[in-house]
Each structure stands twice: as C-alpha cells, then as structure tokens.
XYZ file of N, CA and C in Angstrom:
762
model
N -11.614 24.323 14.631
C -12.295 23.478 15.397
C -11.519 22.957 16.497
N -10.144 23.061 16.599
C -9.352 22.748 17.616
C -9.490 23.644 18.685
N -9.909 22.744 19.827
C -9.796 23.801 21.217
C -9.138 22.855 22.252
N -8.093 23.703 22.894
C -7.223 23.121 24.042
C -6.863 24.029 25.016
N -6.391 23.714 26.327
C -6.553 24.932 27.078
C -4.875 25.515 26.885
N -4.870 26.914 27.054
C -3.807 27.648 26.697
C -3.197 27.512 27.738
N -2.349 26.375 27.841
C -1.517 26.385 29.098
C -0.145 27.024 28.864
N 0.665 27.368 29.964
C 2.028 27.975 29.669
C 2.991 27.005 29.176
N 2.545 25.624 29.539
C 3.628 24.395 29.153
C 2.597 23.128 28.710
N 2.390 23.174 27.595
C 1.476 22.187 27.364
C 2.409 20.754 27.282
N 1.589 19.841 27.488
C 2.240 18.458 27.454
C 2.766 18.142 26.307
N 3.789 17.099 26.059
C 4.465 16.738 24.843
C 3.754 15.504 24.613
N 4.149 15.092 23.253
C 3.919 13.716 23.001
C 4.361 12.686 23.760
N 5.807 12.940 24.448
C 6.501 11.758 25.253
C 5.763 11.740 26.517
N 5.210 12.878 26.907
C 4.330 12.613 28.124
C 3.053 11.981 28.143
N 2.383 12.242 26.875
C 0.880 11.627 26.757
C 0.992 10.016 26.356
N -0.048 9.606 26.998
C -0.207 8.120 26.297
C -0.492 7.996 24.950
N 0.320 6.869 24.339
C 0.264 6.733 22.940
C -1.234 6.102 22.451
N -1.941 5.428 23.288
C -3.033 4.663 22.856
C -4.004 4.845 24.254
N -5.232 4.189 24.058
C -6.281 4.123 24.957
C -6.211 2.554 25.804
N -5.212 2.085 25.095
C -4.908 0.666 25.922
C -6.110 -0.381 25.652
N -6.868 -0.109 24.949
C -8.105 -1.040 24.492
C -7.854 -2.193 23.748
N -7.626 -3.546 24.216
C -7.127 -4.403 23.162
C -8.092 -4.515 22.037
N -7.877 -4.954 21.034
C -8.451 -5.001 19.736
C -9.236 -6.423 19.908
N -10.412 -6.875 19.351
C -11.284 -7.945 19.277
C -11.136 -8.741 18.189
N -10.277 -7.960 17.038
C -10.209 -8.932 15.969
C -8.963 -8.292 15.310
N -8.223 -9.670 14.844
C -6.697 -9.185 14.324
C -6.886 -8.269 12.959
N -7.969 -8.469 12.295
C -7.971 -7.422 11.158
C -8.072 -5.955 11.455
N -8.340 -5.781 12.942
C -8.197 -4.179 13.142
C -6.567 -3.605 13.213
N -5.653 -4.810 13.073
C -4.466 -4.143 13.119
C -3.738 -4.530 11.733
N -4.254 -5.526 11.092
C -3.877 -5.980 9.703
C -4.125 -5.075 8.723
N -5.589 -4.730 8.927
C -6.106 -3.800 7.547
C -5.238 -2.454 7.517
N -5.127 -1.849 8.558
C -4.253 -0.285 8.512
C -2.850 -0.705 8.488
N -2.475 -1.662 8.920
C -0.864 -2.124 8.874
C -0.615 -2.309 7.439
N -1.563 -3.002 6.658
C -1.401 -2.968 5.270
C -1.285 -1.860 4.416
N -2.213 -0.809 4.648
C -2.234 0.414 4.220
C -1.010 1.183 4.400
N -0.693 1.177 5.596
C 0.728 1.927 5.896
C 1.819 1.190 5.390
N 1.915 -0.102 5.186
C 2.986 -0.464 4.504
C 2.990 -0.380 3.077
N 1.864 -0.083 2.402
C 1.825 0.194 0.803
C 2.269 1.452 0.842
N 1.768 2.446 1.613
C 2.106 3.891 1.363
C 3.743 4.084 1.794
N 4.312 3.211 2.518
C 5.917 3.404 2.504
C 6.443 3.110 1.078
N 5.903 2.333 0.359
C 6.291 1.769 -1.119
C 5.676 3.137 -1.854
N 4.503 3.542 -2.063
C 3.988 4.256 -2.938
C 4.667 5.722 -2.719
N 4.984 6.083 -1.533
C 5.340 7.558 -1.290
C 6.683 7.391 -0.768
N 7.799 6.284 -1.098
C 9.245 6.169 -0.706
C 9.776 7.279 -0.711
N 9.695 8.314 -1.730
C 10.320 9.485 -1.972
C 9.994 10.570 -1.469
N 8.716 10.653 -0.555
C 8.048 11.457 0.102
C 8.372 11.311 1.693
N 8.674 12.568 2.310
C 8.770 12.506 3.749
C 7.708 13.429 4.662
N 6.759 13.671 3.936
C 6.020 14.759 4.249
C 4.385 14.084 4.746
N 4.363 12.970 5.163
C 3.052 12.331 5.627
C 3.704 11.236 6.731
N 2.277 11.066 7.393
C 2.542 9.994 8.519
C 1.109 9.248 8.663
N 1.356 7.915 8.927
C 0.066 6.895 8.900
C 0.356 6.709 10.159
N -0.752 6.623 11.263
C -0.843 6.242 12.424
C -1.608 5.002 12.624
N -1.141 3.774 13.588
C -2.134 2.852 13.308
C -2.330 2.600 15.025
N -3.523 2.548 15.505
C -3.809 2.484 16.941
C -3.093 3.641 17.540
N -3.234 4.856 17.337
C -2.422 5.675 18.101
C -3.266 6.744 18.604
N -3.037 7.246 19.653
C -4.053 8.156 19.918
C -3.787 9.746 19.548
N -4.619 10.488 19.124
C -4.604 11.765 18.628
C -5.095 12.562 19.780
N -4.279 13.516 20.227
C -4.557 14.272 21.278
C -5.129 15.568 20.979
N -6.284 16.068 21.128
C -6.736 17.610 20.661
C -7.310 18.447 21.714
N -7.013 18.050 22.809
C -7.475 18.585 23.882
C -6.689 18.071 25.204
N -6.167 19.122 26.027
C -5.391 18.678 27.104
C -6.361 18.102 28.264
N -7.446 18.660 28.367
C -8.499 18.117 29.216
C -9.299 16.984 28.931
N -9.214 16.490 28.054
C -9.605 15.152 27.339
C -9.000 14.127 26.849
N -9.588 12.678 27.176
C -8.549 11.863 26.427
C -8.421 11.843 25.019
N -7.382 11.000 24.575
C -6.959 11.032 23.273
C -8.140 10.108 22.554
N -8.357 10.605 21.058
C -9.072 10.035 20.320
C -8.216 9.011 19.607
N -8.675 7.645 19.560
C -7.693 6.517 18.995
C -8.076 5.728 17.857
N -8.371 6.328 16.596
C -8.882 5.570 15.471
C -7.911 4.314 15.232
N -8.495 3.414 14.396
C -7.553 2.168 13.925
C -6.526 2.660 12.930
N -6.804 3.643 12.307
C -5.623 4.284 11.513
C -5.996 5.470 10.976
N -4.904 6.237 10.671
C -5.318 7.851 10.288
C -3.935 8.271 9.127
N -4.442 8.972 8.661
C -3.161 9.829 7.700
C -3.256 11.379 7.688
N -2.079 11.755 8.100
C -1.533 13.273 8.130
C -0.688 13.420 6.791
N -0.925 14.446 6.055
C -0.184 15.081 5.146
C 0.463 16.520 5.513
N 1.645 16.578 5.197
C 2.277 17.958 5.627
C 2.984 17.993 6.839
N 3.184 16.761 7.535
C 3.893 16.635 8.737
C 5.321 15.802 8.416
N 6.376 15.883 9.186
C 7.238 14.933 9.041
C 6.978 13.803 9.223
N 7.328 12.601 8.221
C 7.092 11.285 8.259
C 7.825 10.776 9.820
N 9.221 11.124 9.898
C 9.949 10.727 10.991
C 10.473 11.879 11.722
N 10.028 12.039 13.209
C 10.562 13.222 13.791
C 11.649 13.161 14.718
N 12.224 12.127 14.949
C 13.589 11.472 15.621
C 13.582 10.354 15.712
N 14.675 9.694 16.154
C 15.067 8.222 16.199
C 14.181 7.505 17.159
N 13.216 8.243 18.245
C 12.446 7.477 18.762
C 11.002 7.467 18.272
N 10.741 7.999 17.230
C 9.475 7.990 16.545
C 8.383 8.639 17.474
N 7.131 8.597 16.885
C 6.045 9.304 17.755
C 5.647 8.263 18.792
N 5.326 8.947 19.999
C 4.480 7.896 20.988
C 3.111 8.045 20.828
N 2.562 9.400 20.093
C 1.281 9.793 20.189
C 1.266 10.834 18.938
N 0.123 11.295 18.476
C -0.176 12.374 17.789
C -0.637 13.533 18.353
N 0.051 14.642 18.664
C -0.405 15.538 19.483
C -0.503 16.849 18.638
N -1.908 17.351 18.550
C -2.109 18.583 17.673
C -1.450 19.882 17.819
N -1.201 20.278 19.113
C -0.674 21.349 18.999
C 0.894 21.254 18.887
N 1.468 20.302 18.799
C 2.772 20.013 18.356
C 2.705 19.858 16.659
N 1.779 18.945 16.018
C 2.027 18.937 14.868
C 1.467 19.742 13.856
N 0.515 20.594 14.578
C -0.331 21.691 13.829
C -1.025 21.241 12.785
N -1.117 19.962 12.291
C -1.991 19.541 11.250
C -3.000 18.439 11.561
N -4.077 18.586 11.111
C -5.150 17.781 11.428
C -4.866 16.355 10.475
N -5.386 15.266 10.835
C -5.233 14.056 10.157
C -6.274 14.319 8.785
N -5.879 13.942 7.678
C -6.593 14.285 6.240
C -7.560 13.045 6.335
N -7.396 12.091 6.982
C -8.306 10.622 6.792
C -8.102 10.059 8.008
N -9.197 9.402 8.203
C -9.340 8.445 9.658
C -10.056 7.277 9.068
N -9.374 6.200 9.508
C -10.030 4.924 9.342
C -10.530 4.066 10.699
N -11.625 3.706 10.516
C -12.393 2.645 11.464
C -12.312 1.354 11.123
N -11.893 0.292 11.508
C -12.374 -0.832 11.303
C -13.262 -1.436 12.156
N -14.450 -1.946 11.696
C -15.617 -2.554 12.579
C -15.187 -4.023 13.148
N -15.290 -4.207 14.295
C -14.775 -5.517 14.800
C -16.360 -6.081 14.972
N -16.347 -7.409 15.739
C -17.585 -8.208 15.908
C -18.251 -7.408 16.657
N -17.983 -6.497 17.634
C -18.993 -5.535 18.330
C -18.867 -4.183 17.784
N -20.145 -3.577 17.564
C -19.682 -2.079 17.233
C -19.379 -1.208 18.120
N -18.616 -0.246 17.903
C -17.785 0.823 18.665
C -18.249 1.982 18.603
N -19.526 2.148 17.877
C -20.101 3.801 17.526
C -19.343 4.331 16.478
N -19.046 3.354 15.745
C -18.233 3.819 14.277
C -18.837 4.754 13.442
N -20.691 4.347 13.633
C -21.278 4.762 12.587
C -22.095 6.078 13.046
N -21.869 6.315 14.370
C -22.679 7.321 14.937
C -21.670 8.390 15.786
N -21.339 7.876 17.125
C -20.808 8.832 17.836
C -19.243 9.359 17.302
N -18.602 8.307 17.010
C -17.390 8.445 16.328
C -17.458 9.205 15.062
N -18.332 9.058 14.125
C -18.562 9.889 12.981
C -18.623 11.028 13.347
N -19.710 11.410 14.283
C -19.973 12.946 14.834
C -18.678 13.451 15.371
N -17.800 12.767 15.995
C -16.850 13.222 16.699
C -15.638 13.785 15.741
N -15.612 12.911 14.650
C -14.327 13.409 13.823
C -14.906 14.540 12.753
N -16.179 14.718 12.860
C -16.754 15.853 11.914
C -16.595 17.079 12.825
N -17.291 16.938 13.972
C -17.359 18.127 14.804
C -16.106 18.403 15.638
N -15.528 17.605 16.273
C -14.539 17.956 17.098
C -12.962 18.132 16.323
N -12.825 17.525 15.187
C -11.728 17.378 14.796
C -11.598 18.007 13.341
N -12.839 17.817 12.567
C -12.961 18.365 11.284
C -12.317 17.518 10.266
N -11.902 16.323 10.538
C -11.234 15.287 9.629
C -11.857 15.350 8.158
N -11.213 15.647 7.086
C -11.727 15.561 5.693
C -12.399 14.430 5.193
N -11.661 13.268 5.478
C -12.432 11.798 4.892
C -12.358 11.031 6.118
N -13.595 10.429 6.195
C -13.826 9.344 7.305
C -14.100 7.980 6.764
N -13.293 6.928 6.845
C -13.497 5.622 6.147
C -13.901 4.519 7.404
N -14.949 3.919 7.223
C -15.386 3.017 8.027
C -15.528 1.603 7.176
N -14.743 0.718 7.540
C -14.704 -0.485 6.813
C -15.177 -1.681 7.972
N -15.990 -2.308 7.317
C -16.788 -3.608 8.060
C -16.243 -4.843 7.414
N -15.324 -5.442 7.826
C -14.845 -6.713 6.874
C -15.615 -8.147 7.083
N -16.888 -7.740 7.997
C -17.522 -8.938 8.353
C -18.976 -8.734 7.468
N -19.100 -7.781 6.986
C -20.376 -7.531 5.986
C -20.058 -8.150 4.507
N -21.082 -8.123 3.847
C -20.926 -8.497 2.294
C -19.827 -7.365 1.691
N -19.518 -7.612 0.479
C -18.370 -6.860 -0.169
C -18.980 -5.467 -0.512
N -20.227 -5.538 -0.937
C -20.892 -4.265 -1.379
C -21.156 -3.509 -0.127
N -21.588 -4.007 0.995
C -21.749 -2.862 2.083
C -20.548 -2.804 3.050
N -19.330 -3.376 2.700
C -18.602 -3.437 3.558
C -17.592 -1.928 3.738
N -17.872 -1.177 2.829
C -16.908 -0.080 2.850
C -17.735 1.226 2.811
N -17.462 2.400 3.541
C -18.229 3.354 3.657
C -16.888 4.786 3.545
N -17.268 5.662 2.668
C -16.129 6.704 2.598
C -17.057 8.015 2.568
N -16.401 8.629 3.726
C -17.672 10.195 3.926
C -16.300 11.330 3.734
N -16.796 12.316 3.052
C -16.055 13.394 3.222
C -16.809 14.682 3.516
N -16.159 15.350 4.378
C -16.708 16.650 5.088
C -17.256 17.701 4.142
N -18.282 18.019 4.378
C -18.847 19.004 3.543
C -19.679 20.069 4.130
N -19.489 21.422 4.503
C -19.995 22.113 5.364
C -20.162 21.691 6.805
N -19.498 20.806 7.155
C -19.426 20.319 8.750
C -20.283 18.972 8.842
N -20.414 18.488 7.735
C -21.290 17.244 7.740
C -20.688 16.210 6.961
N -20.940 14.913 7.283
C -20.005 13.977 6.314
C -21.009 13.486 5.377
N -20.690 13.594 3.922
C -21.640 13.178 2.896
C -20.598 11.854 2.261
N -21.439 10.757 2.312
C -21.159 9.748 1.761
C -20.758 9.489 0.307
N -19.445 8.953 -0.122
C -18.993 9.208 -1.469
C -19.210 7.540 -2.151
N -20.129 7.289 -2.989
C -20.148 6.027 -3.444
C -19.054 5.600 -4.362
N -19.046 4.357 -4.456
C -17.960 3.707 -5.549
C -17.249 2.815 -4.733
N -16.474 1.948 -5.705
C -15.123 1.000 -5.116
C -14.361 0.834 -6.378
N -13.102 1.417 -6.448
C -12.569 2.126 -5.064
C -13.014 3.960 -5.259
N -12.891 4.383 -4.195
C -13.243 6.206 -3.942
C -11.905 6.817 -4.099
N -12.053 7.565 -5.016
C -10.761 8.549 -5.481
C -10.688 9.667 -4.345
N -9.802 9.739 -3.685
C -9.480 10.955 -2.680
C -8.554 12.054 -3.280
N -9.362 12.997 -3.989
C -8.429 13.917 -4.519
C -7.545 14.868 -3.862
N -7.752 15.004 -2.454
C -6.943 16.025 -1.500
C -5.738 14.958 -1.276
N -5.762 13.752 -1.485
C -4.613 12.922 -1.140
C -4.101 12.520 -2.321
N -4.592 12.506 -3.187
C -4.039 11.850 -4.559
C -3.968 10.279 -4.784
N -4.984 9.656 -3.993
C -4.801 8.023 -4.141
C -6.301 7.768 -3.902
N -6.676 6.619 -4.243
C -8.036 6.017 -4.204
C -7.884 5.103 -2.982
N -9.174 4.739 -2.531
C -9.228 3.676 -1.340
C -10.095 2.714 -1.636
N -10.170 1.395 -1.598
C -11.030 0.302 -1.989
C -10.787 -1.027 -1.560
N -11.682 -1.700 -1.612
C -11.507 -3.131 -1.454
C -11.284 -4.077 -2.629
N -10.693 -5.111 -2.404
C -10.487 -6.102 -3.413
C -9.972 -7.450 -2.811
N -10.173 -8.346 -3.318
C -9.985 -9.889 -2.612
C -8.522 -9.988 -3.161
N -7.545 -10.463 -2.044
C -6.116 -10.507 -2.428
C -5.673 -11.468 -1.279
N -4.192 -11.430 -1.391
C -3.588 -12.332 -0.261
C -2.680 -11.405 0.643
N -2.300 -11.261 1.752
C -1.670 -10.716 2.520
C -1.320 -11.395 3.757
N 0.284 -11.561 3.960
C 0.785 -12.512 5.072
C 0.111 -13.787 5.030
N -0.161 -14.216 4.249
C -0.792 -15.606 3.644
C -2.068 -15.739 3.772
N -2.871 -14.794 3.947
C -4.363 -14.747 4.307
C -5.157 -14.243 2.902
N -5.916 -15.049 2.333
C -6.358 -14.504 1.036
C -8.048 -14.390 1.603
N -8.482 -12.882 1.263
C -9.636 -12.661 1.770
C -9.959 -11.238 1.010
N -10.865 -10.596 1.417
C -11.127 -8.964 1.087
C -10.126 -8.221 1.925
N -9.435 -7.262 1.367
C -8.663 -6.343 2.147
C -8.777 -4.814 1.370
N -8.294 -4.033 2.259
C -8.413 -2.603 1.637
C -7.199 -2.463 0.973
N -6.860 -1.571 -0.206
C -6.038 -1.181 -0.705
C -5.962 0.261 -1.123
N -4.701 0.664 -1.632
C -4.827 2.106 -2.127
C -4.819 1.725 -3.724
N -5.474 2.698 -4.448
C -5.669 2.694 -6.004
C -5.014 3.978 -6.805
N -4.835 4.083 -8.004
C -4.221 5.230 -8.711
C -5.637 5.811 -9.082
N -5.487 6.832 -9.850
C -6.713 7.758 -10.163
C -7.516 6.903 -11.401
N -6.863 6.045 -12.010
C -7.417 5.119 -13.114
C -8.139 3.806 -12.473
N -7.899 3.714 -11.174
C -8.651 2.534 -10.482
C -7.803 1.405 -10.474
N -6.752 1.527 -10.732
C -5.605 0.302 -10.653
C -4.949 0.084 -9.292
N -4.948 -0.962 -8.780
C -4.614 -1.215 -7.292
C -3.158 -1.227 -7.229
N -2.460 -0.635 -6.448
C -1.011 -0.469 -6.070
C -0.806 -1.946 -5.490
N 0.294 -2.316 -5.781
C 0.842 -3.804 -5.095
C 1.129 -3.817 -3.768
N 1.028 -4.583 -3.035
C 1.398 -4.973 -1.694
C 2.968 -4.990 -1.609
N 3.607 -4.950 -0.501
C 5.288 -5.253 -0.337
C 5.024 -6.795 -0.757
N 4.603 -7.550 -0.275
C 4.737 -9.049 -0.730
C 4.523 -9.382 -2.166
N 3.662 -8.439 -2.674
C 3.516 -8.681 -4.178
C 4.622 -7.992 -5.128
N 5.136 -6.834 -4.528
C 6.215 -6.387 -5.242
C 7.099 -7.229 -5.190
N 7.696 -8.085 -4.219
C 8.724 -9.253 -3.979
C 8.635 -10.071 -4.954
N 7.268 -10.528 -5.082
C 6.843 -11.776 -5.908
C 7.004 -11.500 -7.248
N 6.637 -10.211 -7.783
C 6.839 -9.537 -9.034
C 8.347 -9.315 -9.576
N 9.284 -8.693 -8.600
C 10.507 -8.887 -8.917
C 11.050 -10.270 -8.999
N 10.666 -11.141 -8.299
C 11.275 -12.554 -8.443
C 10.834 -13.279 -9.765
N 9.650 -12.882 -10.134
C 8.981 -13.574 -11.231
C 10.014 -12.866 -12.431
N 9.880 -11.543 -12.614
C 10.633 -10.821 -13.533
C 12.222 -11.393 -13.345
N 13.013 -11.778 -12.452
C 14.215 -12.189 -12.429
C 14.331 -13.702 -12.831
N 13.274 -14.503 -12.776
C 13.043 -15.630 -13.380
C 12.605 -15.592 -14.857
N 12.060 -14.733 -15.261
C 11.684 -14.464 -16.781
C 12.992 -14.010 -17.374
N 13.732 -13.129 -16.620
C 14.862 -12.550 -17.490
C 15.945 -13.684 -17.376
N 16.149 -14.658 -16.508
C 16.876 -15.634 -16.863
C 16.378 -16.837 -17.730
N 15.040 -16.808 -17.691
C 14.539 -17.885 -18.817
C 14.916 -17.480 -20.196
N 14.832 -16.059 -20.566
C 15.021 -15.571 -21.486
C 16.698 -15.604 -22.031
N 17.417 -15.579 -21.092
C 18.806 -15.456 -21.365
C 19.160 -16.998 -21.449
N 18.442 -17.917 -21.114
C 18.749 -19.291 -21.215
C 18.432 -19.818 -22.659
N 17.317 -19.138 -22.881
C 16.589 -19.382 -24.395
C 17.569 -18.758 -25.393
N 18.221 -17.620 -24.860
C 18.882 -17.005 -26.089
C 20.039 -17.742 -26.320
N 20.658 -18.550 -25.116
C 21.680 -19.161 -25.083
C 21.769 -20.526 -25.960
N 20.452 -21.050 -25.737
C 20.002 -22.076 -26.377
C 20.127 -21.897 -27.958
N 19.458 -20.917 -28.581
C 19.099 -20.401 -29.687
C 20.863 -20.372 -30.392
N 21.628 -19.672 -29.576
C 22.941 -19.483 -30.254
C 23.548 -20.769 -30.343
N 23.496 -21.557 -29.428
C 24.113 -22.975 -29.632
C 23.474 -23.853 -30.791
N 22.230 -23.689 -30.826
C 21.690 -24.475 -32.048
C 21.852 -23.952 -33.313
N 22.308 -22.542 -33.306
C 22.736 -21.850 -34.602
C 24.138 -22.139 -34.907
N 25.024 -22.308 -33.866
C 26.238 -22.821 -34.190
C 26.416 -24.165 -34.589
N 25.551 -25.044 -33.868
C 25.478 -26.413 -34.244
C 25.168 -26.556 -35.950
N 24.147 -25.919 -36.163
C 23.473 -26.002 -37.759
C 24.997 -25.423 -38.614
N 25.739 -24.564 -38.002
C 26.662 -23.882 -38.790
C 27.827 -24.814 -38.937
N 28.079 -25.676 -37.919
C 29.075 -26.561 -37.990
C 28.820 -27.634 -38.879
N 27.537 -28.132 -38.808
C 26.972 -29.390 -39.513
C 27.037 -28.741 -41.090
N 26.909 -27.650 -41.394
C 26.959 -27.081 -42.699
C 28.336 -26.993 -43.289
N 29.321 -26.660 -42.487
C 30.727 -26.787 -43.114
C 31.198 -28.007 -43.221
N 30.596 -29.083 -42.166
C 30.941 -30.326 -42.400
C 30.732 -31.145 -43.772
N 29.235 -30.791 -44.040
C 28.731 -31.126 -45.188
C 29.502 -30.557 -46.569
N 29.702 -29.479 -46.165
C 30.397 -28.607 -47.522
C 31.831 -29.129 -47.659
N 32.614 -29.680 -46.614
C 33.878 -30.197 -46.687
C 33.774 -31.858 -47.274
N 32.890 -32.435 -46.793
C 32.819 -33.642 -47.266
C 32.343 -33.630 -48.906
N 31.597 -33.080 -49.091
C 31.221 -32.493 -50.813
C 32.305 -32.074 -51.708
N 32.965 -31.247 -50.996
C 34.658 -30.837 -51.653
C 35.237 -31.923 -51.790
N 35.564 -32.832 -50.831
C 36.080 -34.078 -50.818
C 36.058 -35.064 -52.091
N 34.431 -35.263 -51.982
C 33.900 -36.110 -53.042
C 34.354 -35.571 -54.526
N 34.249 -34.390 -54.752
C 34.356 -33.666 -56.056
C 35.869 -33.976 -56.255
N 36.680 -33.860 -55.346
C 38.181 -33.844 -55.673
C 38.260 -35.360 -56.104
N 37.869 -36.447 -55.348
C 37.977 -37.476 -55.874
C 37.499 -37.951 -57.383
N 36.382 -37.266 -57.728
C 35.899 -37.189 -58.943
C 36.932 -36.349 -59.895
N 37.731 -35.909 -59.482
C 38.458 -34.898 -60.397
C 38.089 -33.621 -60.653
N 37.219 -33.160 -60.030
C 36.582 -32.048 -60.061
C 36.982 -30.869 -59.113
N 37.399 -29.629 -59.606
C 38.007 -28.772 -58.421
C 36.673 -27.911 -57.953
N 36.233 -28.044 -56.794
C 35.092 -27.426 -56.212
C 35.208 -25.879 -56.322
N 36.510 -25.390 -56.480
C 36.496 -23.767 -56.572
C 35.957 -23.461 -58.265
N 36.130 -24.520 -58.943
C 35.431 -24.070 -60.298
C 34.118 -23.999 -60.385
N 33.383 -24.471 -59.460
C 32.049 -24.522 -59.399
C 31.313 -23.499 -58.844
N 32.140 -22.634 -58.176
C 31.962 -21.372 -57.599
C 31.406 -20.220 -58.540
C-alpha cells in the first residue's frame, strides 16, 4: 500500500518535519499516549525492537504531508537509532509500517471515526486502529479495530487482546501523575493490567517497608524470647538457692 516517489535521493527523517505543528486542545492527548509509552518502556525493557511515537509525523509519501497520530507503535524497528533519536517516522527509512495507531478524541472531532480511519486502512494498512474518547461514558470510550481484507472490523471487549503485539489494551480507572480518572493501559493475556511507572515505585516502596516491618517483628520476637529465657534462668536460680537453704541438693531432684 505504500506509495512514494522513486527519487534518486529521498529526504531523510532529519530533513522532514517531526509533526504537523497543530496544538492539542486537550492535555489528555499527550498524557494518554505518554502513559502507554512509559509503560512499554518497563514491560519491554529487555527488548530493543520496538518504537512508540507520540504526536510524531509518519511520512509515507514524499509529495504529501505526514500523518500525525496521537500515538503509534511499530514492532521490528530499532528502538533507538542514534543519540539524536527520531525527529519523525519515515517509512522509506524504517521499512516497517506501524502495527498500531492511536487517536485520542478531543473536545472537537478531528475525523477520527471517518477520514482518519479510512486513511490508516487504505493508505497505510495499519493492522490495529485504536480510537479513545475520554469524554464519553466508559462503555463507549474505547474502540479497537483490526484490519481485515482492507477494512477495519471492530473488536469488542475491554481490554482487547492484540495477538500480533502480545499485549492487550483497555481502560481502567486509576491515578497517573496525581490525576485520578479513566486511563488507557496495557494488559496481559489473562486481562491483568500492567503497573505504571508510578505504581511500580510505590509497590517497591511498599515492599521495602513490609520487609523492614518483618525484620523489626522478627527482632522483637527474638528479644521477647531472650527475655523469657533470662526470666526462666533467674527463676531456676532462685529456686535452687531456696532448696539449698532447706538442705536439699537441687541436682538430686533432676
């Protein structure tokens, strides 16, 4: 499906704009894909064959402007290309289509359900198209589509398992950057949500405090046991002294 001019010298990612310079009208358009990216950095910390772009231009044709989704995931490409990182995602350099594209609906629709949906299917052929509207009710907020025979088919459920990616995506109420609301998260195949970076830090701190509590409890028990032993020895000594005063050898009673 990829079509671009066969020039002798195609423009590189460093020469092409990294976005469409269109400001977001809702902070969630940055926070939601940013959270997914941060979670992936932990889930796939041992992998270097993936890239998650946030508000980054996907250049697919040298004669047309880039497509700029709120977020996208590509698998099978280097996570880091060099110390300058990517300015944009250029298909004739990457040679890999994004596997998933995410659009976060803002206060005003930007053709997420019509034009963009058709564009990702027909022009790019992206396997998964995710539309998330944080302003709708929970049940209607998330739509996940899979490309089948050139058309997007809605996959029901929450979370939705993405077999080609090996992760599920779905919504759940939680807290991120101090904001408690419904967020998009990654899930495992059993439907268990992965922890966010903040939650992992809190979990580690809780585990540390629990370990310290157990150590203190163990030390308290040891000291209590030692106290009882000393009390028992003191009582035995006093009893032996009393028996001696009565003319009884304590050893003879053993």
